[in-house]
mmCIF file of C-alpha atoms in Angstrom:
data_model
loop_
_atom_site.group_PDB
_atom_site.id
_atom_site.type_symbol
_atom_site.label_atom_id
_atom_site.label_comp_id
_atom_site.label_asym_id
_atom_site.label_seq_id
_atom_site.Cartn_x
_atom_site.Cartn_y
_atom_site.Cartn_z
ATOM 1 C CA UNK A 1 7.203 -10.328 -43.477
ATOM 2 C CA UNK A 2 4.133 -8.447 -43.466
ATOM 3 C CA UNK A 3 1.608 -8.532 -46.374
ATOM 4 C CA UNK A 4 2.598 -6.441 -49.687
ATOM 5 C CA UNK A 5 -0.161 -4.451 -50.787
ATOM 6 C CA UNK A 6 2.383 -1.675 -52.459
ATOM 7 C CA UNK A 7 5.831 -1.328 -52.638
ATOM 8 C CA UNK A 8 8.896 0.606 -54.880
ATOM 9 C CA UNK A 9 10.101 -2.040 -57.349
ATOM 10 C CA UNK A 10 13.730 -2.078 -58.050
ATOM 11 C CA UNK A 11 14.659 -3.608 -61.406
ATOM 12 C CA UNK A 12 18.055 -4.881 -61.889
ATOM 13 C CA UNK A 13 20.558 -5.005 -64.664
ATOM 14 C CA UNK A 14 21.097 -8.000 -66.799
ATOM 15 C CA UNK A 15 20.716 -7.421 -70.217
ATOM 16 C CA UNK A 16 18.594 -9.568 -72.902
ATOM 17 C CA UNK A 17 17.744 -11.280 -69.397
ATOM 18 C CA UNK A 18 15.507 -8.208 -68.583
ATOM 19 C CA UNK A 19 13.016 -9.469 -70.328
ATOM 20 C CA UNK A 20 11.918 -11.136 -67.337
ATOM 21 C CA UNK A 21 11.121 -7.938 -65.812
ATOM 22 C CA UNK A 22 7.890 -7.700 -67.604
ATOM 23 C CA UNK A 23 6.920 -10.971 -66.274
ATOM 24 C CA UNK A 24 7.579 -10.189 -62.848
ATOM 25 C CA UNK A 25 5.476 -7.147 -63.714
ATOM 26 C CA UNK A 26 2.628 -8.923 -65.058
ATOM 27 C CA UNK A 27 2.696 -10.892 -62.083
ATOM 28 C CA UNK A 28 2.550 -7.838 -59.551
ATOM 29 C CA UNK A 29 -0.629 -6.419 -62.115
ATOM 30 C CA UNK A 30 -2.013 -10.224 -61.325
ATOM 31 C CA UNK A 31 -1.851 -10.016 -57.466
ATOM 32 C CA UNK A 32 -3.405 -6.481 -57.471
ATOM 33 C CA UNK A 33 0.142 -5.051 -55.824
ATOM 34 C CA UNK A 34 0.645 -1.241 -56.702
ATOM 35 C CA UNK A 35 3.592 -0.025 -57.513
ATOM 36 C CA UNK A 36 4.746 3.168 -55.618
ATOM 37 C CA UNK A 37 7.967 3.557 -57.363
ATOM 38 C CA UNK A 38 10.429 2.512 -59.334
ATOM 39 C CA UNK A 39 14.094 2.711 -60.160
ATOM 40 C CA UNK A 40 16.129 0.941 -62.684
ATOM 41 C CA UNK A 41 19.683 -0.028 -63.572
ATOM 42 C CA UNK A 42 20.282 -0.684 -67.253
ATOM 43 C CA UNK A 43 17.915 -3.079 -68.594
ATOM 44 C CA UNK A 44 15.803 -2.490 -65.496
ATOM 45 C CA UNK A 45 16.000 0.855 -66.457
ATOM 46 C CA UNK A 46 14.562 0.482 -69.494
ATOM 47 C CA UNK A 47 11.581 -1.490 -69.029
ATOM 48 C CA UNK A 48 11.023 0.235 -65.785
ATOM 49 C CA UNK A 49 10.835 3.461 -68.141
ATOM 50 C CA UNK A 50 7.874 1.801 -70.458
ATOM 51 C CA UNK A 51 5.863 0.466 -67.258
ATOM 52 C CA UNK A 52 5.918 3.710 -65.303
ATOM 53 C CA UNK A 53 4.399 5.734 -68.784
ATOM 54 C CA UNK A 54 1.967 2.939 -69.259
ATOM 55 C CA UNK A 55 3.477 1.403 -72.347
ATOM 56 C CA UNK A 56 4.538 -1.517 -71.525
ATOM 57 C CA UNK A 57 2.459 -3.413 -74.394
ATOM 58 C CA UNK A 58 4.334 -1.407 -76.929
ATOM 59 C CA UNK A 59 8.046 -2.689 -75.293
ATOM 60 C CA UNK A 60 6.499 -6.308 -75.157
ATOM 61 C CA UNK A 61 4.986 -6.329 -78.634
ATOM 62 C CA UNK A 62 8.915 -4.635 -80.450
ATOM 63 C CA UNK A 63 11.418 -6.998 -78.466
ATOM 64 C CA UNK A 64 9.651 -10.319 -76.586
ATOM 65 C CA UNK A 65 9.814 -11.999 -80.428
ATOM 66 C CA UNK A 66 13.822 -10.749 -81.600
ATOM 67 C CA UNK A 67 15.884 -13.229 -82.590
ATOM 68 C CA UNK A 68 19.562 -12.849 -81.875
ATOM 69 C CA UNK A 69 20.522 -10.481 -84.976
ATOM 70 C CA UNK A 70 17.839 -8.298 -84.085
ATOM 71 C CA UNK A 71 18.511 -7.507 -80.595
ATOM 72 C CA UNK A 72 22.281 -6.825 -81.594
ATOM 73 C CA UNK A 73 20.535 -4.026 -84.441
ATOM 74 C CA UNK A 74 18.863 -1.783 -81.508
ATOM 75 C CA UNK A 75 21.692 -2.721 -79.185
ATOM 76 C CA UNK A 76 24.830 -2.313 -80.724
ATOM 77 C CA UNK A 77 24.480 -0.311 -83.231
ATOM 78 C CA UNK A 78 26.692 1.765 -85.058
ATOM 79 C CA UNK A 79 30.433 2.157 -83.827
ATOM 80 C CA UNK A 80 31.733 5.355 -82.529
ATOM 81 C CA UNK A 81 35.134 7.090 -83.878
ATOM 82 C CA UNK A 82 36.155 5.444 -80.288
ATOM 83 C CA UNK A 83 35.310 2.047 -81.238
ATOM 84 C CA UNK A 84 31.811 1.994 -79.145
ATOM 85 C CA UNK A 85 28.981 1.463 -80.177
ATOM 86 C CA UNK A 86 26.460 4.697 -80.678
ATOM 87 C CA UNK A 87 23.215 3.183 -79.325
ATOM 88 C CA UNK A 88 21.354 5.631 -81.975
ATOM 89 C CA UNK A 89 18.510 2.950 -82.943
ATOM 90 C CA UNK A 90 17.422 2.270 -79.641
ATOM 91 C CA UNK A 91 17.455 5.779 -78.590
ATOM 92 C CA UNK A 92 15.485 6.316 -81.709
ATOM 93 C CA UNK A 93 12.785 3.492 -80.346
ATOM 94 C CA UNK A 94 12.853 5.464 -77.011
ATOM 95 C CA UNK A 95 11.922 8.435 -78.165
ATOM 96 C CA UNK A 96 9.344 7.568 -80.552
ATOM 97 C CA UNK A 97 7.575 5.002 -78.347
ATOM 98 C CA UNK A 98 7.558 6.314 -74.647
ATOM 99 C CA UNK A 99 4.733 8.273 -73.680
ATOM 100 C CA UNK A 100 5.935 11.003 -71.813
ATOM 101 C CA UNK A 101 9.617 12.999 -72.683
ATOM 102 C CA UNK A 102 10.764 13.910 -69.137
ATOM 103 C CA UNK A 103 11.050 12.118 -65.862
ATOM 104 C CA UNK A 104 8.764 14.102 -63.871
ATOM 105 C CA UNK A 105 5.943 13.645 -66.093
ATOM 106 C CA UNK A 106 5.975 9.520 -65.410
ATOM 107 C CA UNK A 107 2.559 8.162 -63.952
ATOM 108 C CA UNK A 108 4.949 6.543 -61.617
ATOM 109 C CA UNK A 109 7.782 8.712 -59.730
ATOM 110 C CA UNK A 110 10.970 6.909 -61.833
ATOM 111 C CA UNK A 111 14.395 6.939 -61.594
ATOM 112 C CA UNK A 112 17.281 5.146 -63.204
ATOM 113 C CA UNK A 113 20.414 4.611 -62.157
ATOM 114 C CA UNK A 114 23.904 5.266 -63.783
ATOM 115 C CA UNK A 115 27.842 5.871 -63.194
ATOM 116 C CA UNK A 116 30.054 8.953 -62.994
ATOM 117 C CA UNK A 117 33.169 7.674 -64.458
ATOM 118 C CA UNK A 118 35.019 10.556 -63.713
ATOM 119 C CA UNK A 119 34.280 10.143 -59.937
ATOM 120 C CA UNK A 120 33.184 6.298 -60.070
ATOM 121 C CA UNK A 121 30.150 7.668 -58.090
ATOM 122 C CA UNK A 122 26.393 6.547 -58.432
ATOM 123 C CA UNK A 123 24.403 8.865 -60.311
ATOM 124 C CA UNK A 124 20.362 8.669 -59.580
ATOM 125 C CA UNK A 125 19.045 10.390 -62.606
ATOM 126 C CA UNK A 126 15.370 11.425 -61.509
ATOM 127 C CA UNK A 127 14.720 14.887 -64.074
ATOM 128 C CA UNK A 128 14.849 15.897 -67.210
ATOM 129 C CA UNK A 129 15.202 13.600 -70.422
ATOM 130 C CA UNK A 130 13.493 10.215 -70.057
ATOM 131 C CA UNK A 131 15.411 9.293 -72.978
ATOM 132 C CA UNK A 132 18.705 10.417 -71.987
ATOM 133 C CA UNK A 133 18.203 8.967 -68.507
ATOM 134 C CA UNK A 134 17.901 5.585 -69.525
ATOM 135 C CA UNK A 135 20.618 5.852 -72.119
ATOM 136 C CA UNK A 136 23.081 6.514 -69.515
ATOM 137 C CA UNK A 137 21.940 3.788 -67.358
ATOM 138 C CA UNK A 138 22.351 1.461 -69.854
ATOM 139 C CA UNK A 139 25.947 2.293 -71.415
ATOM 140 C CA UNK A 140 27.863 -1.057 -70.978
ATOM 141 C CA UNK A 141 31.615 -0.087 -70.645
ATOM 142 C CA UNK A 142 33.038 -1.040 -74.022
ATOM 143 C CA UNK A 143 30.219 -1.227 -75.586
ATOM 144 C CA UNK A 144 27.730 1.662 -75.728
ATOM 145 C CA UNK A 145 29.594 5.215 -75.593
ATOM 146 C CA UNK A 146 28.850 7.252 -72.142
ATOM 147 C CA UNK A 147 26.480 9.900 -72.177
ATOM 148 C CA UNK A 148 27.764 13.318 -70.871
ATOM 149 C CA UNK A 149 25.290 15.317 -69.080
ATOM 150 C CA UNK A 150 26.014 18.515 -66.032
ATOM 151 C CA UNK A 151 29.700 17.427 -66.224
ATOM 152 C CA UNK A 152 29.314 13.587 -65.565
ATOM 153 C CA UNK A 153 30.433 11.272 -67.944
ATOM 154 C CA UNK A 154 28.145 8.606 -67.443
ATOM 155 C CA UNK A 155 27.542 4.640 -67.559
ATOM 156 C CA UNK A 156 25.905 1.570 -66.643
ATOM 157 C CA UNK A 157 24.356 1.953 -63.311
ATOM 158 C CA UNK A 158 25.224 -1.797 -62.811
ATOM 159 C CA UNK A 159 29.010 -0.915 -62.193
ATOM 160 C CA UNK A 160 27.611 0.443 -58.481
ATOM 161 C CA UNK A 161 24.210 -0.202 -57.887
ATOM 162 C CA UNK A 162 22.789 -3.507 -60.301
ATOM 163 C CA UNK A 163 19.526 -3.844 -58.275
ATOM 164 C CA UNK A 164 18.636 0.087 -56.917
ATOM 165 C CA UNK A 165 17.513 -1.198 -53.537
ATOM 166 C CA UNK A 166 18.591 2.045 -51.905
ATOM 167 C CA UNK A 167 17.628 4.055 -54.849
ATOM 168 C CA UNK A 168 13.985 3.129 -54.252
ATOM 169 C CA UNK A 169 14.252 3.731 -50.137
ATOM 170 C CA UNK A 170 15.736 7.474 -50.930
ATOM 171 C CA UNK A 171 12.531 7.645 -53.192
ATOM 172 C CA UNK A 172 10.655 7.400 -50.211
ATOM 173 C CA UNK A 173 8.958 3.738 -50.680
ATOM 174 C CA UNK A 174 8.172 1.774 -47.415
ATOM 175 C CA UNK A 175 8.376 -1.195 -48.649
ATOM 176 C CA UNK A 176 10.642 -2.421 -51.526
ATOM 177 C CA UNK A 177 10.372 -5.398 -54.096
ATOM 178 C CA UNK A 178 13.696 -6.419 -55.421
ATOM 179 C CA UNK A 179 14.752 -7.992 -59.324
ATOM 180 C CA UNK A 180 17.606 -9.684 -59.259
ATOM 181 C CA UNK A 181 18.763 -11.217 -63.013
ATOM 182 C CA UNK A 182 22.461 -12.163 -62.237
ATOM 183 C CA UNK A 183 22.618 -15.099 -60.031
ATOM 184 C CA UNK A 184 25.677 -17.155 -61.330
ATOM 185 C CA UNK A 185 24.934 -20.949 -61.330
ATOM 186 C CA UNK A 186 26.714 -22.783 -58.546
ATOM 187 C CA UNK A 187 25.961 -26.404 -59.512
ATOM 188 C CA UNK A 188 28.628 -27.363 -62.570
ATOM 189 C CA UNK A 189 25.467 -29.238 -64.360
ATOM 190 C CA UNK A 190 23.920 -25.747 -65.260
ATOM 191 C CA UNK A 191 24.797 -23.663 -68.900
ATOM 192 C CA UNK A 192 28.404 -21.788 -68.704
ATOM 193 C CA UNK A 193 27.925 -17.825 -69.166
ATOM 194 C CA UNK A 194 29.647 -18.557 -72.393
ATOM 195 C CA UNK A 195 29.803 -21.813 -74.249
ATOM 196 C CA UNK A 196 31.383 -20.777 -77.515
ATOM 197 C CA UNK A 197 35.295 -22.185 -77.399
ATOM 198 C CA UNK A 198 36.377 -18.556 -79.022
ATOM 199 C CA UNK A 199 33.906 -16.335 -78.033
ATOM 200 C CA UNK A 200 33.365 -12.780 -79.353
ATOM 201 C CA UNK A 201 34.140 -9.812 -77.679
ATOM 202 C CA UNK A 202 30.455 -8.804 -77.043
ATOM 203 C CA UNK A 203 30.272 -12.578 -75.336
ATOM 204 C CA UNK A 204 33.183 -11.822 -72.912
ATOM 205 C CA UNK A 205 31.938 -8.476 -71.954
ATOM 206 C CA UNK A 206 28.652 -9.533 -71.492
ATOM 207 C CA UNK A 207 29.581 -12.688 -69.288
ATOM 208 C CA UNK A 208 32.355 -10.339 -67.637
ATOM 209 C CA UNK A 209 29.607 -8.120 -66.931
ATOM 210 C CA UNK A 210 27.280 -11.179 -65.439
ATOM 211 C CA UNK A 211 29.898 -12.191 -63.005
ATOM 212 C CA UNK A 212 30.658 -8.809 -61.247
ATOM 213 C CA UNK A 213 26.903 -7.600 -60.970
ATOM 214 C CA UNK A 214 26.094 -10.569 -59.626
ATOM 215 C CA UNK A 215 29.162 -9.938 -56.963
ATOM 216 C CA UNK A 216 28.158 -6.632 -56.512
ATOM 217 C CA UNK A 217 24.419 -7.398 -55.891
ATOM 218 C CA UNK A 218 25.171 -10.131 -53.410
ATOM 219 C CA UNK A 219 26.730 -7.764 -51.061
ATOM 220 C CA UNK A 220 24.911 -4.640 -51.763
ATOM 221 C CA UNK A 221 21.582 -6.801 -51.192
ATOM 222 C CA UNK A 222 23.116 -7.841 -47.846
ATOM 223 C CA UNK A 223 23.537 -4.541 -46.646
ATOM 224 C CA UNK A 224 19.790 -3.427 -47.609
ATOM 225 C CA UNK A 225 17.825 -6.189 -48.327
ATOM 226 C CA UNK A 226 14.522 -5.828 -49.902
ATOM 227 C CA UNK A 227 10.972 -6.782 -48.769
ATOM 228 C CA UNK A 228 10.797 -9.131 -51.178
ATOM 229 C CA UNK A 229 13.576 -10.575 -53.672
ATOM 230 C CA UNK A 230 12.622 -12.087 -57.055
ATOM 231 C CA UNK A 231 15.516 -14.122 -58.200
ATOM 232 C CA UNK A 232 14.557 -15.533 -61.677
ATOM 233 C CA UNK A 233 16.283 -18.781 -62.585
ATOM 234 C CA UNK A 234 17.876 -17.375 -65.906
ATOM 235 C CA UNK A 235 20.785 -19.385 -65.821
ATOM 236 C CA UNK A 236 19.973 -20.782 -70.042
ATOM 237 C CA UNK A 237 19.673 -17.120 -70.898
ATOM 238 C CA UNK A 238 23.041 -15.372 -71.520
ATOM 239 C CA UNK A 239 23.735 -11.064 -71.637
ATOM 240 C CA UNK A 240 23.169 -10.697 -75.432
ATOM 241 C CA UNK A 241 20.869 -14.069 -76.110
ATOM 242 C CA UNK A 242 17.754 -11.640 -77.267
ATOM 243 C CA UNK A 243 15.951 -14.619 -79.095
ATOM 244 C CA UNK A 244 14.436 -16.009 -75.876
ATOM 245 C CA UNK A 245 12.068 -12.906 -74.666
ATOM 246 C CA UNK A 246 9.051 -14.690 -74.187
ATOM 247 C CA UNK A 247 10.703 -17.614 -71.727
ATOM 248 C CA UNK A 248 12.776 -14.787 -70.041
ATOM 249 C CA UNK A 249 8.679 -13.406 -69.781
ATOM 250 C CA UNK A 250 7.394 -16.679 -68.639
ATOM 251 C CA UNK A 251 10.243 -17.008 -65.726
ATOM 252 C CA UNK A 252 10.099 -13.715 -64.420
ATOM 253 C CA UNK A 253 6.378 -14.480 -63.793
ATOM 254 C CA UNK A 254 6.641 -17.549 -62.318
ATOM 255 C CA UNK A 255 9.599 -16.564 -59.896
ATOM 256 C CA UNK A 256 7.375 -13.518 -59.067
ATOM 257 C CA UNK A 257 4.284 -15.440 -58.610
ATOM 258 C CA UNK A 258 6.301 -18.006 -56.451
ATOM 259 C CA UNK A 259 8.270 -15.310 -54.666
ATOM 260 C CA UNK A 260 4.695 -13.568 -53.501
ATOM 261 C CA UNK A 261 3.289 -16.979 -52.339
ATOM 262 C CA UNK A 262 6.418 -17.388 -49.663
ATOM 263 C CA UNK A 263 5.858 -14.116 -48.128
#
């Protein structure tokens, strides 16, 4: 593989494991690689949102020190009449803390990613409401409520497209850097997705969740592979486990920095 010296960076879904992403990010700042582009699915979606407005600090400093209770406060927050969960304080946080309102006006071109569950179709969401975009993209299925917007009812990008790969190519990056979260644990020594004996229902959608992204992103990675694929060893760090930002930090960084040195 020839030598990265800019690429589109495609940020996968994963939940509290996206934490990582800013680690992988701080590595790309260390090695002097710029970023071209970027497009994100769910929680790559989100913290692809504060790096390409240049406040990534601000996302760092508000969520790399919650402990369990307060990552469920901005994430599943208030139930809907249908029994979801609104999302209302973390749409709140997005709107008073990014620095730019609409998607064109990114430093970086962005995009995030998100489903049409009236078709089942991908939906690349590249104008109009930062805020709204990443919203959409990061609507778990039973738990956040979809977002409608120009007749799509939309969800969690990470239904069709967990790591945007091909998201980032159609953005017209020539080289791509991949973030993958979801690798389930082959060796029977390493933590199960879920430990508890009678887990909770955000538990078994979360490690339901785990398992088919990480399905979905073996075989969509197959058929477009990326430049360069960060793989994060994340396996201690379940979907809602928001108490362990700063080692989710610390291993995106190192997988990054190790990832760049095998190029």
């Amino acid at each position: 593989m020839t030598d990265i010296r800019s690429a589109g960076l495609a940020l996968g879904g994963g939940g509290a494991r996206g934490w990582a992403h800013i680690g992988v990010l701080l590595a790309l700042k260390e090695k002097n690689i710029r970023i071209t582009h970027i497009a994100g699915t769910s929680i790559g979606a989100l913290v692809g949102a504060f790096y390409a407005t240049g406040s990534l600090d601000v996302l760092r400093k508000n969520f790399s020190h919650f402990n369990w209770k307060q990552g469920l406060s901005y994430f599943a927050s208030i139930p809907s009449k249908e029994g979801m969960l609104s999302g209302r304080k973390i749409f709140s946080f997005l709107e008073d803390h990014l620095a730019v309102a609409a998607l064109e006006d990114t430093s970086i071109p962005f995009c995030t990613v998100a489903t049409d569950l009236r078709t089942g179709k991908e939906i690349a969401l590249n104008r109009g409401s930062i805020t709204e975009a990443v919203r959409a993209s990061i609507a778990v299925p039973g738990i956040f409520t979809p977002v409608s917007k120009d007749n799509f009812l939309l969800v969690d990008g990470g239904l069709v497209n967990p790591v945007p790969v091909s998201t980032v190519r159609k953005m017209g990056a020539e080289q791509v850097i991949a973030v993958d979260l979801n690798m389930v644990p082959a060796d029977p020594e390493c933590p199960l997705l879920i430990e508890d004996e009678q887990p909770n229902v955000l538990e078994i959608i979360g490690a339901s969740a785990n398992i088919i992204e990480a399905g979905l992103t073996e075989n969509r990675l197959a058929q477009d592979p990326p430049d360069l694929l960060i793989q994060p060893d994340l396996a201690n760090i379940s979907y809602l486990d928001f108490s362990k930002g700063e080692e989710s930090i610390r291993l995106g960084y190192e997988a990054a920095i190790h990832a760049l040195s095998q190029k």
